[in-house]
Amino acid sequence: MPKSKHQILQNTFGFDEFRPLQETVVDKILNHEDVLLILPTGGGKSLCYQLPALLMEGVVVVVSPLLALMQDQVHGLAAKRNSRCYCYDVVYARYGANHTSTE
């Protein structure tokens, strides 16, 4: 039986309810609508793409310059036993650990 968005919200993310705007955005993504969401840091943006990714078939690609945050989120999801997540750092893969912003 497929899980609902509310089951995933509670079981995977540990929240009983969505923050303002989150459920609307999740529903739009699940309906394959384009979304531009602007919220402050800590406003719950990450959940808006992570939760639908767990409900949808196939691969979800998120492009973000915040690689350190993304890697932290991947580790957090992996710790919750979600094996469907991976963070690929293009800069690290190409240049290695010695890359700096001036290269």
mmCIF file with all atom_site columns, C-alpha atoms in Angstrom:
data_model
loop_
_atom_site.group_PDB
_atom_site.id
_atom_site.type_symbol
_atom_site.label_atom_id
_atom_site.label_alt_id
_atom_site.label_comp_id
_atom_site.label_asym_id
_atom_site.label_entity_id
_atom_site.label_seq_id
_atom_site.pdbx_PDB_ins_code
_atom_site.Cartn_x
_atom_site.Cartn_y
_atom_site.Cartn_z
_atom_site.occupancy
_atom_site.B_iso_or_equiv
_atom_site.pdbx_formal_charge
_atom_site.auth_seq_id
_atom_site.auth_comp_id
_atom_site.auth_asym_id
_atom_site.auth_atom_id
_atom_site.pdbx_PDB_model_num
ATOM 1   C CA . MET A 1 1   ? 0.000  0.000  0.000   1.00 0.00 ? 1   MET A CA 1
ATOM 2   C CA . PRO A 1 2   ? 1.527  3.366  -1.008  1.00 0.00 ? 2   PRO A CA 1
ATOM 3   C CA . LYS A 1 3   ? 2.278  5.809  1.761   1.00 0.00 ? 3   LYS A CA 1
ATOM 4   C CA . SER A 1 4   ? 0.541  9.166  1.923   1.00 0.00 ? 4   SER A CA 1
ATOM 5   C CA . LYS A 1 5   ? 2.298  12.511 2.158   1.00 0.00 ? 5   LYS A CA 1
ATOM 6   C CA . HIS A 1 6   ? 1.140  12.768 5.782   1.00 0.00 ? 6   HIS A CA 1
ATOM 7   C CA . GLN A 1 7   ? 2.582  9.335  6.651   1.00 0.00 ? 7   GLN A CA 1
ATOM 8   C CA . ILE A 1 8   ? 5.929  10.287 5.116   1.00 0.00 ? 8   ILE A CA 1
ATOM 9   C CA . LEU A 1 9   ? 5.837  13.672 6.857   1.00 0.00 ? 9   LEU A CA 1
ATOM 10  C CA . GLN A 1 10  ? 5.445  11.949 10.206  1.00 0.00 ? 10  GLN A CA 1
ATOM 11  C CA . ASN A 1 11  ? 7.433  8.727  9.743   1.00 0.00 ? 11  ASN A CA 1
ATOM 12  C CA . THR A 1 12  ? 10.388 10.041 7.721   1.00 0.00 ? 12  THR A CA 1
ATOM 13  C CA . PHE A 1 13  ? 10.654 13.673 8.802   1.00 0.00 ? 13  PHE A CA 1
ATOM 14  C CA . GLY A 1 14  ? 9.132  13.462 12.298  1.00 0.00 ? 14  GLY A CA 1
ATOM 15  C CA . PHE A 1 15  ? 6.566  16.261 11.869  1.00 0.00 ? 15  PHE A CA 1
ATOM 16  C CA . ASP A 1 16  ? 2.854  16.027 12.654  1.00 0.00 ? 16  ASP A CA 1
ATOM 17  C CA . GLU A 1 17  ? 1.868  18.854 10.333  1.00 0.00 ? 17  GLU A CA 1
ATOM 18  C CA . PHE A 1 18  ? 3.213  20.908 7.463   1.00 0.00 ? 18  PHE A CA 1
ATOM 19  C CA . ARG A 1 19  ? 4.561  24.423 7.943   1.00 0.00 ? 19  ARG A CA 1
ATOM 20  C CA . PRO A 1 20  ? 2.820  27.273 6.095   1.00 0.00 ? 20  PRO A CA 1
ATOM 21  C CA . LEU A 1 21  ? 2.989  26.829 2.283   1.00 0.00 ? 21  LEU A CA 1
ATOM 22  C CA . GLN A 1 22  ? 4.671  23.414 2.422   1.00 0.00 ? 22  GLN A CA 1
ATOM 23  C CA . GLU A 1 23  ? 1.602  21.275 1.733   1.00 0.00 ? 23  GLU A CA 1
ATOM 24  C CA . THR A 1 24  ? 0.512  23.528 -1.136  1.00 0.00 ? 24  THR A CA 1
ATOM 25  C CA . VAL A 1 25  ? 3.967  23.282 -2.717  1.00 0.00 ? 25  VAL A CA 1
ATOM 26  C CA . VAL A 1 26  ? 4.136  19.510 -2.211  1.00 0.00 ? 26  VAL A CA 1
ATOM 27  C CA . ASP A 1 27  ? 0.733  19.117 -3.871  1.00 0.00 ? 27  ASP A CA 1
ATOM 28  C CA . LYS A 1 28  ? 1.809  21.246 -6.841  1.00 0.00 ? 28  LYS A CA 1
ATOM 29  C CA . ILE A 1 29  ? 4.979  19.188 -7.296  1.00 0.00 ? 29  ILE A CA 1
ATOM 30  C CA . LEU A 1 30  ? 3.006  15.954 -7.083  1.00 0.00 ? 30  LEU A CA 1
ATOM 31  C CA . ASN A 1 31  ? 0.697  17.356 -9.791  1.00 0.00 ? 31  ASN A CA 1
ATOM 32  C CA . HIS A 1 32  ? 3.787  18.055 -11.959 1.00 0.00 ? 32  HIS A CA 1
ATOM 33  C CA . GLU A 1 33  ? 3.359  21.831 -11.746 1.00 0.00 ? 33  GLU A CA 1
ATOM 34  C CA . ASP A 1 34  ? 6.317  24.219 -11.763 1.00 0.00 ? 34  ASP A CA 1
ATOM 35  C CA . VAL A 1 35  ? 7.009  25.900 -8.427  1.00 0.00 ? 35  VAL A CA 1
ATOM 36  C CA . LEU A 1 36  ? 9.158  28.809 -7.327  1.00 0.00 ? 36  LEU A CA 1
ATOM 37  C CA . LEU A 1 37  ? 9.292  28.880 -3.536  1.00 0.00 ? 37  LEU A CA 1
ATOM 38  C CA . ILE A 1 38  ? 11.121 31.613 -1.659  1.00 0.00 ? 38  ILE A CA 1
ATOM 39  C CA . LEU A 1 39  ? 11.327 31.184 2.086   1.00 0.00 ? 39  LEU A CA 1
ATOM 40  C CA . PRO A 1 40  ? 13.886 32.265 4.680   1.00 0.00 ? 40  PRO A CA 1
ATOM 41  C CA . THR A 1 41  ? 16.577 29.908 5.933   1.00 0.00 ? 41  THR A CA 1
ATOM 42  C CA . GLY A 1 42  ? 14.908 27.336 8.139   1.00 0.00 ? 42  GLY A CA 1
ATOM 43  C CA . GLY A 1 43  ? 11.533 27.891 6.494   1.00 0.00 ? 43  GLY A CA 1
ATOM 44  C CA . GLY A 1 44  ? 11.173 24.304 5.348   1.00 0.00 ? 44  GLY A CA 1
ATOM 45  C CA . LYS A 1 45  ? 12.064 24.488 1.653   1.00 0.00 ? 45  LYS A CA 1
ATOM 46  C CA . SER A 1 46  ? 14.012 21.232 1.608   1.00 0.00 ? 46  SER A CA 1
ATOM 47  C CA . LEU A 1 47  ? 11.045 19.169 2.725   1.00 0.00 ? 47  LEU A CA 1
ATOM 48  C CA . CYS A 1 48  ? 9.068  20.609 -0.206  1.00 0.00 ? 48  CYS A CA 1
ATOM 49  C CA . TYR A 1 49  ? 11.195 18.670 -2.705  1.00 0.00 ? 49  TYR A CA 1
ATOM 50  C CA . GLN A 1 50  ? 12.346 15.778 -0.536  1.00 0.00 ? 50  GLN A CA 1
ATOM 51  C CA . LEU A 1 51  ? 8.875  14.572 0.429   1.00 0.00 ? 51  LEU A CA 1
ATOM 52  C CA . PRO A 1 52  ? 7.447  14.485 -3.123  1.00 0.00 ? 52  PRO A CA 1
ATOM 53  C CA . ALA A 1 53  ? 10.593 12.675 -4.282  1.00 0.00 ? 53  ALA A CA 1
ATOM 54  C CA . LEU A 1 54  ? 9.712  9.860  -1.898  1.00 0.00 ? 54  LEU A CA 1
ATOM 55  C CA . LEU A 1 55  ? 6.219  9.602  -3.392  1.00 0.00 ? 55  LEU A CA 1
ATOM 56  C CA . MET A 1 56  ? 7.113  9.863  -7.076  1.00 0.00 ? 56  MET A CA 1
ATOM 57  C CA . GLU A 1 57  ? 8.505  7.236  -9.430  1.00 0.00 ? 57  GLU A CA 1
ATOM 58  C CA . GLY A 1 58  ? 11.883 7.723  -11.041 1.00 0.00 ? 58  GLY A CA 1
ATOM 59  C CA . VAL A 1 59  ? 14.677 10.128 -10.270 1.00 0.00 ? 59  VAL A CA 1
ATOM 60  C CA . VAL A 1 60  ? 14.287 13.626 -8.849  1.00 0.00 ? 60  VAL A CA 1
ATOM 61  C CA . VAL A 1 61  ? 17.079 16.071 -9.664  1.00 0.00 ? 61  VAL A CA 1
ATOM 62  C CA . VAL A 1 62  ? 17.503 19.172 -7.523  1.00 0.00 ? 62  VAL A CA 1
ATOM 63  C CA . VAL A 1 63  ? 20.005 21.806 -8.599  1.00 0.00 ? 63  VAL A CA 1
ATOM 64  C CA . SER A 1 64  ? 21.321 23.873 -5.709  1.00 0.00 ? 64  SER A CA 1
ATOM 65  C CA . PRO A 1 65  ? 24.527 25.759 -4.960  1.00 0.00 ? 65  PRO A CA 1
ATOM 66  C CA . LEU A 1 66  ? 24.300 24.752 -1.330  1.00 0.00 ? 66  LEU A CA 1
ATOM 67  C CA . LEU A 1 67  ? 26.259 21.504 -1.602  1.00 0.00 ? 67  LEU A CA 1
ATOM 68  C CA . ALA A 1 68  ? 27.275 21.352 2.043   1.00 0.00 ? 68  ALA A CA 1
ATOM 69  C CA . LEU A 1 69  ? 23.654 21.658 3.106   1.00 0.00 ? 69  LEU A CA 1
ATOM 70  C CA . MET A 1 70  ? 22.602 19.099 0.511   1.00 0.00 ? 70  MET A CA 1
ATOM 71  C CA . GLN A 1 71  ? 25.218 16.611 1.706   1.00 0.00 ? 71  GLN A CA 1
ATOM 72  C CA . ASP A 1 72  ? 24.052 17.115 5.295   1.00 0.00 ? 72  ASP A CA 1
ATOM 73  C CA . GLN A 1 73  ? 20.466 16.441 4.210   1.00 0.00 ? 73  GLN A CA 1
ATOM 74  C CA . VAL A 1 74  ? 21.483 13.310 2.297   1.00 0.00 ? 74  VAL A CA 1
ATOM 75  C CA . HIS A 1 75  ? 23.277 12.028 5.397   1.00 0.00 ? 75  HIS A CA 1
ATOM 76  C CA . GLY A 1 76  ? 20.188 12.815 7.468   1.00 0.00 ? 76  GLY A CA 1
ATOM 77  C CA . LEU A 1 77  ? 17.901 10.903 5.111   1.00 0.00 ? 77  LEU A CA 1
ATOM 78  C CA . ALA A 1 78  ? 20.361 8.024  4.908   1.00 0.00 ? 78  ALA A CA 1
ATOM 79  C CA . ALA A 1 79  ? 20.422 7.890  8.708   1.00 0.00 ? 79  ALA A CA 1
ATOM 80  C CA . LYS A 1 80  ? 16.650 7.461  8.539   1.00 0.00 ? 80  LYS A CA 1
ATOM 81  C CA . ARG A 1 81  ? 17.275 4.447  6.284   1.00 0.00 ? 81  ARG A CA 1
ATOM 82  C CA . ASN A 1 82  ? 16.358 6.096  3.005   1.00 0.00 ? 82  ASN A CA 1
ATOM 83  C CA . SER A 1 83  ? 18.595 4.505  0.405   1.00 0.00 ? 83  SER A CA 1
ATOM 84  C CA . ARG A 1 84  ? 17.114 6.484  -2.518  1.00 0.00 ? 84  ARG A CA 1
ATOM 85  C CA . CYS A 1 85  ? 19.136 9.644  -1.927  1.00 0.00 ? 85  CYS A CA 1
ATOM 86  C CA . TYR A 1 86  ? 22.543 10.721 -3.152  1.00 0.00 ? 86  TYR A CA 1
ATOM 87  C CA . CYS A 1 87  ? 24.401 14.005 -3.411  1.00 0.00 ? 87  CYS A CA 1
ATOM 88  C CA . TYR A 1 88  ? 26.858 14.487 -6.258  1.00 0.00 ? 88  TYR A CA 1
ATOM 89  C CA . ASP A 1 89  ? 29.289 17.368 -5.966  1.00 0.00 ? 89  ASP A CA 1
ATOM 90  C CA . VAL A 1 90  ? 30.368 18.208 -9.509  1.00 0.00 ? 90  VAL A CA 1
ATOM 91  C CA . VAL A 1 91  ? 33.119 20.556 -8.346  1.00 0.00 ? 91  VAL A CA 1
ATOM 92  C CA . TYR A 1 92  ? 34.600 17.970 -5.970  1.00 0.00 ? 92  TYR A CA 1
ATOM 93  C CA . ALA A 1 93  ? 34.346 15.206 -8.555  1.00 0.00 ? 93  ALA A CA 1
ATOM 94  C CA . ARG A 1 94  ? 36.209 17.283 -11.146 1.00 0.00 ? 94  ARG A CA 1
ATOM 95  C CA . TYR A 1 95  ? 38.798 19.100 -9.042  1.00 0.00 ? 95  TYR A CA 1
ATOM 96  C CA . GLY A 1 96  ? 39.099 17.050 -5.878  1.00 0.00 ? 96  GLY A CA 1
ATOM 97  C CA . ALA A 1 97  ? 39.447 18.155 -2.282  1.00 0.00 ? 97  ALA A CA 1
ATOM 98  C CA . ASN A 1 98  ? 42.010 20.867 -3.076  1.00 0.00 ? 98  ASN A CA 1
ATOM 99  C CA . HIS A 1 99  ? 39.552 22.970 -5.113  1.00 0.00 ? 99  HIS A CA 1
ATOM 100 C CA . THR A 1 100 ? 39.100 26.575 -4.005  1.00 0.00 ? 100 THR A CA 1
ATOM 101 C CA . SER A 1 101 ? 36.761 29.259 -5.301  1.00 0.00 ? 101 SER A CA 1
ATOM 102 C CA . THR A 1 102 ? 39.642 30.943 -7.125  1.00 0.00 ? 102 THR A CA 1
ATOM 103 C CA . GLU A 1 103 ? 40.439 27.919 -9.319  1.00 0.00 ? 103 GLU A CA 1
#
